[in-house]
Amino acid sequence: MNPDFLEIIRYATKAPSGHNTQPWRFSLAENTISIRPNFEVALPVVDGDNRELYISLGCATENQLIAAAHFGYEAHIVQCDTAEIKIELTKSNQVVKDNLFHQIERRQTNRSVYSSKKIGNEQLEKLQSISPSENLKIYFAEIGSPLADTLSQYIAKGNEIQMSDKAFREELLSWMRFNGRQVKATCNGLSYKVFGNPALPDVIAKLIVRQFLKPNTQNKGDRKKIAFSSHLVLFTTKHNIVKEWIDLGRLLQRFCLTVTELGIASAYCNQPCEVVSLANELQKTLPINGEYPTLLLRIGYADPTPYSPRKKIEEVIE
Ligand SMILES: Cc1cc2nc3c(=O)[nH]c(=O)nc-3n(C[C@H](O)[C@H](O)[C@H](O)COP(=O)(O)O)c2cc1C
């Protein structure tokens, strides 16, 4: 096995994924690495059509391409469909390295309350210049603007629907890791440390957390988190199809690595994109040319938080 390929895969696995399920499997051949979806860790309630799963695979793909260049390989996607994303790698002296490589291990989802400092024009322009394509668009909504107010209302509606849904709560709880033993045993899921919580035995933690998984409690927390952010950032797709989800994942990853480079924090407020009825309403009412609202982030300034665990690469290589 080419040791460079193993390192490239290790960087791929630093990508974000819904509930940190890490829904990828890698396989290697002489000059290719393939990423395949692992539906065993799909999230049927929150992500019924596997959209977030494929976005996560797109994020891992982008990390992989950036890491391949760093290790001196020309890398091209030679297959991209629901079954597989295959990358061909050729060693070359001509490879142009991508500075974003250095942000792969620094990037994180930061769910803390931000500082309320606004992102300056120069930095915003840099983010706005991350080129979307014809089928993918990025919209920035400054907190306090009418667009941000509308999106915030829909985040609240999303919390109301999701937190009133027992199946949603149980799925979320099943991915929560309440102490070091659970984190070590699974190396996936949402670690207590990432949320700034103390370690607790499973049974006690579940009782406590259930009290927080309620619409009003979530909305109170989210209102504050949004108010102290600088912008909401909405990613749209034209047709809401798998190919676009993978491409969106690649774009999202470049976006998140760029904000990391600029010292800006980011976290997901994806509720209105996850609840189909709300996404359909937003598609009709927002000034987004009928595109599909696919992913929503908040960005701003904050101190780093602890990092999420990852599985060892041996566990995700077929
Ligand atoms: C497509 C997608 C959707 C996500 N949705 C949410 C979300 O709704 N709420 C949230 O807190 N985190 C969300 N996340 C963030 C993941 O939980 C996070 O990536 C994972 O826990 C790993 O942590 P890291 O990003 O810090 O490496 C999402 C990530 C992806 C890729």
GROMACS .gro file of C-alpha atoms and ligand atoms in nm:
model
  349
    1MET     CA    1   0.000   0.000   0.000
    2ASN     CA    2   0.135   0.343  -0.096
    3PRO     CA    3   0.191   0.521   0.240
    4ASP     CA    4   0.113   0.858   0.076
    5PHE     CA    5  -0.232   0.727  -0.013
    6LEU     CA    6  -0.294   0.637   0.352
    7GLU     CA    7  -0.197   0.989   0.459
    8ILE     CA    8  -0.424   1.137   0.189
    9ILE     CA    9  -0.713   0.927   0.324
   10ARG     CA   10  -0.634   1.039   0.678
   11TYR     CA   11  -0.679   1.400   0.567
   12ALA     CA   12  -1.000   1.309   0.384
   13THR     CA   13  -1.146   1.173   0.710
   14LYS     CA   14  -1.095   1.513   0.877
   15ALA     CA   15  -1.399   1.631   0.679
   16PRO     CA   16  -1.722   1.724   0.858
   17SER     CA   17  -2.023   1.490   0.848
   18GLY     CA   18  -2.378   1.508   0.984
   19HIS     CA   19  -2.375   1.392   1.353
   20ASN     CA   20  -2.009   1.297   1.287
   21THR     CA   21  -2.120   0.963   1.142
   22GLN     CA   22  -1.819   0.961   0.905
   23PRO     CA   23  -2.029   0.789   0.637
   24TRP     CA   24  -1.740   0.694   0.409
   25ARG     CA   25  -1.545   0.387   0.308
   26PHE     CA   26  -1.223   0.408   0.111
   27SER     CA   27  -1.064   0.157  -0.121
   28LEU     CA   28  -0.726   0.180  -0.287
   29ALA     CA   29  -0.580   0.050  -0.609
   30GLU     CA   30  -0.240   0.118  -0.768
   31ASN     CA   31  -0.321   0.473  -0.876
   32THR     CA   32  -0.675   0.535  -0.751
   33ILE     CA   33  -0.858   0.601  -0.427
   34SER     CA   34  -1.235   0.549  -0.417
   35ILE     CA   35  -1.477   0.690  -0.160
   36ARG     CA   36  -1.801   0.496  -0.121
   37PRO     CA   37  -2.104   0.579   0.095
   38ASN     CA   38  -2.148   0.374   0.412
   39PHE     CA   39  -2.525   0.351   0.445
   40GLU     CA   40  -2.489   0.156   0.771
   41VAL     CA   41  -2.442   0.492   0.941
   42ALA     CA   42  -2.705   0.681   0.741
   43LEU     CA   43  -2.943   0.909   0.934
   44PRO     CA   44  -3.290   0.806   0.812
   45VAL     CA   45  -3.479   1.061   1.022
   46VAL     CA   46  -3.284   1.384   0.983
   47ASP     CA   47  -3.142   1.297   0.641
   48GLY     CA   48  -3.404   1.075   0.477
   49ASP     CA   49  -3.276   1.124   0.120
   50ASN     CA   50  -2.905   1.098   0.220
   51ARG     CA   51  -2.841   1.450   0.104
   52GLU     CA   52  -2.619   1.539   0.399
   53LEU     CA   53  -2.443   1.204   0.362
   54TYR     CA   54  -2.344   1.288   0.004
   55ILE     CA   55  -2.249   1.644   0.102
   56SER     CA   56  -2.015   1.488   0.362
   57LEU     CA   57  -1.861   1.265   0.093
   58GLY     CA   58  -1.806   1.578  -0.116
   59CYS     CA   59  -1.625   1.742   0.177
   60ALA     CA   60  -1.401   1.435   0.215
   61THR     CA   61  -1.334   1.437  -0.161
   62GLU     CA   62  -1.218   1.800  -0.153
   63ASN     CA   63  -0.984   1.729   0.140
   64GLN     CA   64  -0.851   1.434  -0.054
   65LEU     CA   65  -0.778   1.642  -0.366
   66ILE     CA   66  -0.607   1.913  -0.160
   67ALA     CA   67  -0.399   1.656   0.032
   68ALA     CA   68  -0.306   1.471  -0.288
   69ALA     CA   69  -0.160   1.792  -0.432
   70HIS     CA   70   0.029   1.851  -0.107
   71PHE     CA   71   0.195   1.509  -0.137
   72GLY     CA   72   0.288   1.575  -0.501
   73TYR     CA   73   0.011   1.402  -0.695
   74GLU     CA   74  -0.196   1.529  -0.986
   75ALA     CA   75  -0.542   1.416  -0.882
   76HIS     CA   76  -0.855   1.398  -1.096
   77ILE     CA   77  -1.203   1.271  -1.032
   78VAL     CA   78  -1.263   0.997  -1.288
   79GLN     CA   79  -1.597   0.870  -1.156
   80CYS     CA   80  -1.860   1.047  -0.951
   81ASP     CA   81  -2.201   0.889  -0.892
   82THR     CA   82  -2.420   0.753  -0.613
   83ALA     CA   83  -2.198   0.443  -0.575
   84GLU     CA   84  -1.851   0.589  -0.581
   85ILE     CA   85  -1.625   0.891  -0.615
   86LYS     CA   86  -1.303   0.766  -0.772
   87ILE     CA   87  -0.988   0.977  -0.783
   88GLU     CA   88  -0.690   0.899  -1.004
   89LEU     CA   89  -0.352   1.007  -0.869
   90THR     CA   90  -0.030   1.051  -1.068
   91LYS     CA   91   0.301   1.156  -0.910
   92SER     CA   92   0.426   1.474  -1.075
   93ASN     CA   93   0.679   1.755  -1.021
   94GLN     CA   94   0.440   2.008  -1.169
   95VAL     CA   95   0.172   1.996  -0.901
   96VAL     CA   96   0.051   2.331  -0.768
   97LYS     CA   97  -0.001   2.299  -0.392
   98ASP     CA   98  -0.306   2.448  -0.226
   99ASN     CA   99  -0.247   2.657   0.087
  100LEU     CA  100  -0.580   2.539   0.226
  101PHE     CA  101  -0.405   2.209   0.306
  102HIS     CA  102  -0.277   2.366   0.628
  103GLN     CA  103  -0.634   2.436   0.743
  104ILE     CA  104  -0.761   2.077   0.710
  105GLU     CA  105  -0.661   1.978   1.063
  106ARG     CA  106  -0.748   2.320   1.208
  107ARG     CA  107  -1.106   2.337   1.073
  108GLN     CA  108  -1.383   2.256   1.317
  109THR     CA  109  -1.754   2.307   1.370
  110ASN     CA  110  -1.767   2.565   1.647
  111ARG     CA  111  -2.103   2.559   1.828
  112SER     CA  112  -2.013   2.820   2.091
  113VAL     CA  113  -2.168   3.167   2.127
  114TYR     CA  114  -1.955   3.394   1.907
  115SER     CA  115  -1.818   3.739   1.997
  116SER     CA  116  -2.069   3.948   1.792
  117LYS     CA  117  -1.778   4.109   1.601
  118LYS     CA  118  -1.874   4.168   1.238
  119ILE     CA  119  -1.668   4.023   0.955
  120GLY     CA  120  -1.498   4.310   0.767
  121ASN     CA  121  -1.554   4.385   0.398
  122GLU     CA  122  -1.215   4.259   0.286
  123GLN     CA  123  -1.268   3.919   0.444
  124LEU     CA  124  -1.626   3.902   0.321
  125GLU     CA  125  -1.510   3.974  -0.032
  126LYS     CA  126  -1.261   3.689  -0.004
  127LEU     CA  127  -1.541   3.454   0.102
  128GLN     CA  128  -1.773   3.586  -0.169
  129SER     CA  129  -1.502   3.518  -0.427
  130ILE     CA  130  -1.508   3.142  -0.353
  131SER     CA  131  -1.650   3.066  -0.690
  132PRO     CA  132  -1.975   2.875  -0.693
  133SER     CA  133  -2.085   2.720  -1.021
  134GLU     CA  134  -2.395   2.757  -1.232
  135ASN     CA  135  -2.578   2.504  -1.017
  136LEU     CA  136  -2.441   2.606  -0.676
  137LYS     CA  137  -2.479   2.947  -0.515
  138ILE     CA  138  -2.381   3.106  -0.182
  139TYR     CA  139  -2.590   3.384  -0.020
  140PHE     CA  140  -2.464   3.597   0.270
  141ALA     CA  141  -2.713   3.745   0.517
  142GLU     CA  142  -2.574   3.989   0.771
  143ILE     CA  143  -2.731   3.938   1.114
  144GLY     CA  144  -3.002   4.205   1.152
  145SER     CA  145  -3.083   4.215   0.779
  146PRO     CA  146  -3.431   4.114   0.655
  147LEU     CA  147  -3.287   3.801   0.490
  148ALA     CA  148  -3.116   3.693   0.815
  149ASP     CA  149  -3.438   3.762   1.008
  150THR     CA  150  -3.637   3.539   0.773
  151LEU     CA  151  -3.377   3.261   0.793
  152SER     CA  152  -3.372   3.290   1.175
  153GLN     CA  153  -3.750   3.250   1.187
  154TYR     CA  154  -3.720   2.935   0.979
  155ILE     CA  155  -3.441   2.799   1.202
  156ALA     CA  156  -3.684   2.843   1.494
  157LYS     CA  157  -3.962   2.669   1.300
  158GLY     CA  158  -3.718   2.388   1.222
  159ASN     CA  159  -3.636   2.345   1.590
  160GLU     CA  160  -4.007   2.333   1.673
  161ILE     CA  161  -4.069   2.056   1.420
  162GLN     CA  162  -3.754   1.853   1.487
  163MET     CA  163  -3.755   1.877   1.865
  164SER     CA  164  -4.123   1.775   1.877
  165ASP     CA  165  -4.040   1.461   1.679
  166LYS     CA  166  -3.953   1.164   1.903
  167ALA     CA  167  -3.778   0.980   1.618
  168PHE     CA  168  -3.556   1.285   1.554
  169ARG     CA  169  -3.466   1.314   1.923
  170GLU     CA  170  -3.389   0.943   1.957
  171GLU     CA  171  -3.171   0.943   1.645
  172LEU     CA  172  -2.980   1.244   1.774
  173LEU     CA  173  -2.940   1.088   2.121
  174SER     CA  174  -2.805   0.768   1.969
  175TRP     CA  175  -2.516   0.969   1.818
  176MET     CA  176  -2.434   1.158   2.137
  177ARG     CA  177  -2.127   1.044   2.330
  178PHE     CA  178  -2.151   1.139   2.696
  179ASN     CA  179  -1.813   1.036   2.835
  180GLY     CA  180  -1.457   0.945   2.739
  181ARG     CA  181  -1.533   0.572   2.741
  182GLN     CA  182  -1.804   0.613   2.475
  183VAL     CA  183  -1.588   0.846   2.265
  184LYS     CA  184  -1.298   0.599   2.277
  185ALA     CA  185  -1.518   0.300   2.199
  186THR     CA  186  -1.686   0.456   1.894
  187CYS     CA  187  -1.454   0.736   1.768
  188ASN     CA  188  -1.759   0.892   1.604
  189GLY     CA  189  -2.067   1.089   1.704
  190LEU     CA  190  -2.114   1.410   1.896
  191SER     CA  191  -1.871   1.421   2.187
  192TYR     CA  192  -1.969   1.588   2.517
  193LYS     CA  193  -1.644   1.787   2.500
  194VAL     CA  194  -1.742   1.953   2.172
  195PHE     CA  195  -2.053   2.096   2.342
  196GLY     CA  196  -1.854   2.206   2.648
  197ASN     CA  197  -2.037   1.953   2.869
  198PRO     CA  198  -1.888   1.753   3.159
  199ALA     CA  199  -1.846   1.375   3.122
  200LEU     CA  200  -2.139   1.182   3.270
  201PRO     CA  201  -2.253   0.819   3.289
  202ASP     CA  202  -2.476   0.729   2.996
  203VAL     CA  203  -2.806   0.688   3.184
  204ILE     CA  204  -2.778   1.012   3.383
  205ALA     CA  205  -2.663   1.210   3.078
  206LYS     CA  206  -2.958   1.088   2.869
  207LEU     CA  207  -3.201   1.200   3.137
  208ILE     CA  208  -3.044   1.546   3.151
  209VAL     CA  209  -3.003   1.591   2.776
  210ARG     CA  210  -3.366   1.489   2.713
  211GLN     CA  211  -3.464   1.800   2.913
  212PHE     CA  212  -3.269   2.016   2.665
  213LEU     CA  213  -3.404   1.855   2.349
  214LYS     CA  214  -3.716   2.071   2.353
  215PRO     CA  215  -3.823   2.339   2.105
  216ASN     CA  216  -3.817   2.630   2.350
  217THR     CA  217  -3.480   2.540   2.502
  218GLN     CA  218  -3.321   2.493   2.159
  219ASN     CA  219  -3.470   2.817   2.028
  220LYS     CA  220  -3.352   3.016   2.328
  221GLY     CA  221  -2.995   2.890   2.273
  222ASP     CA  222  -3.005   2.934   1.897
  223ARG     CA  223  -3.146   3.288   1.914
  224LYS     CA  224  -2.844   3.391   2.119
  225LYS     CA  225  -2.601   3.201   1.896
  226ILE     CA  226  -2.742   3.368   1.585
  227ALA     CA  227  -2.751   3.716   1.743
  228PHE     CA  228  -2.381   3.693   1.833
  229SER     CA  229  -2.278   3.566   1.488
  230SER     CA  230  -2.180   3.795   1.203
  231HIS     CA  231  -2.361   3.635   0.908
  232LEU     CA  232  -2.579   3.345   0.806
  233VAL     CA  233  -2.457   3.177   0.489
  234LEU     CA  234  -2.700   2.986   0.270
  235PHE     CA  235  -2.580   2.735   0.008
  236THR     CA  236  -2.828   2.646  -0.265
  237THR     CA  237  -2.842   2.386  -0.540
  238LYS     CA  238  -3.031   2.422  -0.865
  239HIS     CA  239  -3.184   2.074  -0.892
  240ASN     CA  240  -3.130   1.920  -0.544
  241ILE     CA  241  -2.971   1.604  -0.689
  242VAL     CA  242  -2.684   1.375  -0.577
  243LYS     CA  243  -2.422   1.514  -0.819
  244GLU     CA  244  -2.494   1.865  -0.691
  245TRP     CA  245  -2.481   1.748  -0.326
  246ILE     CA  246  -2.131   1.606  -0.380
  247ASP     CA  247  -2.022   1.925  -0.559
  248LEU     CA  248  -2.178   2.130  -0.279
  249GLY     CA  249  -1.977   1.929  -0.025
  250ARG     CA  250  -1.659   2.017  -0.215
  251LEU     CA  251  -1.756   2.385  -0.221
  252LEU     CA  252  -1.858   2.379   0.147
  253GLN     CA  253  -1.524   2.228   0.242
  254ARG     CA  254  -1.332   2.499   0.054
  255PHE     CA  255  -1.553   2.756   0.223
  256CYS     CA  256  -1.493   2.614   0.572
  257LEU     CA  257  -1.118   2.585   0.515
  258THR     CA  258  -1.108   2.945   0.392
  259VAL     CA  259  -1.298   3.077   0.694
  260THR     CA  260  -1.056   2.882   0.915
  261GLU     CA  261  -0.764   3.049   0.735
  262LEU     CA  262  -0.924   3.389   0.805
  263GLY     CA  263  -0.967   3.310   1.176
  264ILE     CA  264  -1.346   3.289   1.139
  265ALA     CA  265  -1.558   3.024   1.313
  266SER     CA  266  -1.850   2.839   1.153
  267ALA     CA  267  -2.135   2.614   1.262
  268TYR     CA  268  -2.446   2.464   1.104
  269CYS     CA  269  -2.805   2.590   1.143
  270ASN     CA  270  -2.937   2.338   0.901
  271GLN     CA  271  -3.282   2.278   1.044
  272PRO     CA  272  -3.482   2.463   0.774
  273CYS     CA  273  -3.299   2.275   0.498
  274GLU     CA  274  -3.356   1.941   0.672
  275VAL     CA  275  -3.733   1.981   0.721
  276VAL     CA  276  -3.867   1.934   0.367
  277SER     CA  277  -4.182   2.145   0.414
  278LEU     CA  278  -3.973   2.441   0.537
  279ALA     CA  279  -3.714   2.403   0.261
  280ASN     CA  280  -3.995   2.404   0.003
  281GLU     CA  281  -4.141   2.723   0.152
  282LEU     CA  282  -3.798   2.891   0.154
  283GLN     CA  283  -3.738   2.789  -0.205
  284LYS     CA  284  -4.053   2.978  -0.305
  285THR     CA  285  -4.020   3.282  -0.079
  286LEU     CA  286  -3.649   3.370  -0.056
  287PRO     CA  287  -3.480   3.583  -0.326
  288ILE     CA  288  -3.281   3.282  -0.448
  289ASN     CA  289  -3.417   3.242  -0.803
  290GLY     CA  290  -3.609   2.925  -0.722
  291GLU     CA  291  -3.292   2.739  -0.617
  292TYR     CA  292  -3.313   2.478  -0.341
  293PRO     CA  293  -3.193   2.586   0.009
  294THR     CA  294  -2.951   2.304   0.084
  295LEU     CA  295  -2.720   2.407   0.369
  296LEU     CA  296  -2.715   2.689   0.622
  297LEU     CA  297  -2.417   2.807   0.829
  298ARG     CA  298  -2.356   3.082   1.079
  299ILE     CA  299  -2.012   3.245   1.082
  300GLY     CA  300  -1.836   3.487   1.315
  301TYR     CA  301  -1.551   3.508   1.562
  302ALA     CA  302  -1.492   3.273   1.854
  303ASP     CA  303  -1.222   3.090   2.045
  304PRO     CA  304  -1.159   2.734   1.926
  305THR     CA  305  -1.346   2.449   2.096
  306PRO     CA  306  -1.230   2.085   2.147
  307TYR     CA  307  -1.207   1.872   1.833
  308SER     CA  308  -1.440   1.588   1.733
  309PRO     CA  309  -1.303   1.233   1.729
  310ARG     CA  310  -1.232   1.040   1.408
  311LYS     CA  311  -1.213   0.671   1.338
  312LYS     CA  312  -0.868   0.527   1.263
  313ILE     CA  313  -0.820   0.499   0.889
  314GLU     CA  314  -0.786   0.119   0.912
  315GLU     CA  315  -1.151   0.112   1.015
  316VAL     CA  316  -1.269   0.301   0.708
  317ILE     CA  317  -1.052   0.130   0.443
  318GLU     CA  318  -1.217  -0.168   0.273
  319LIG     C1  319  -2.394   1.813   0.571
  319LIG     C2  320  -2.369   1.844   0.715
  319LIG     C3  321  -2.475   1.882   0.797
  319LIG     C4  322  -2.451   1.913   0.931
  319LIG     N1  323  -2.558   1.956   1.008
  319LIG     C5  324  -2.535   1.995   1.133
  319LIG     C6  325  -2.639   2.051   1.212
  319LIG     O1  326  -2.753   2.064   1.166
  319LIG     N2  327  -2.611   2.091   1.338
  319LIG     C7  328  -2.485   2.080   1.390
  319LIG     O2  329  -2.465   2.120   1.505
  319LIG     N3  330  -2.383   2.030   1.318
  319LIG     C8  331  -2.404   1.987   1.192
  319LIG     N4  332  -2.300   1.939   1.117
  319LIG     C9  333  -2.166   1.936   1.173
  319LIG    C10  334  -2.125   1.796   1.218
  319LIG     O3  335  -2.194   1.758   1.334
  319LIG    C11  336  -1.972   1.796   1.238
  319LIG     O4  337  -1.911   1.810   1.114
  319LIG    C12  338  -1.922   1.668   1.303
  319LIG     O5  339  -1.970   1.658   1.433
  319LIG    C13  340  -1.769   1.662   1.306
  319LIG     O6  341  -1.717   1.775   1.373
  319LIG     P1  342  -1.616   1.875   1.302
  319LIG     O7  343  -1.689   1.941   1.190
  319LIG     O8  344  -1.579   1.971   1.411
  319LIG     O9  345  -1.499   1.798   1.252
  319LIG    C14  346  -2.321   1.905   0.983
  319LIG    C15  347  -2.216   1.866   0.900
  319LIG    C16  348  -2.239   1.836   0.767
  319LIG    C17  349  -2.124   1.796   0.677
   0.00000   0.00000   0.00000
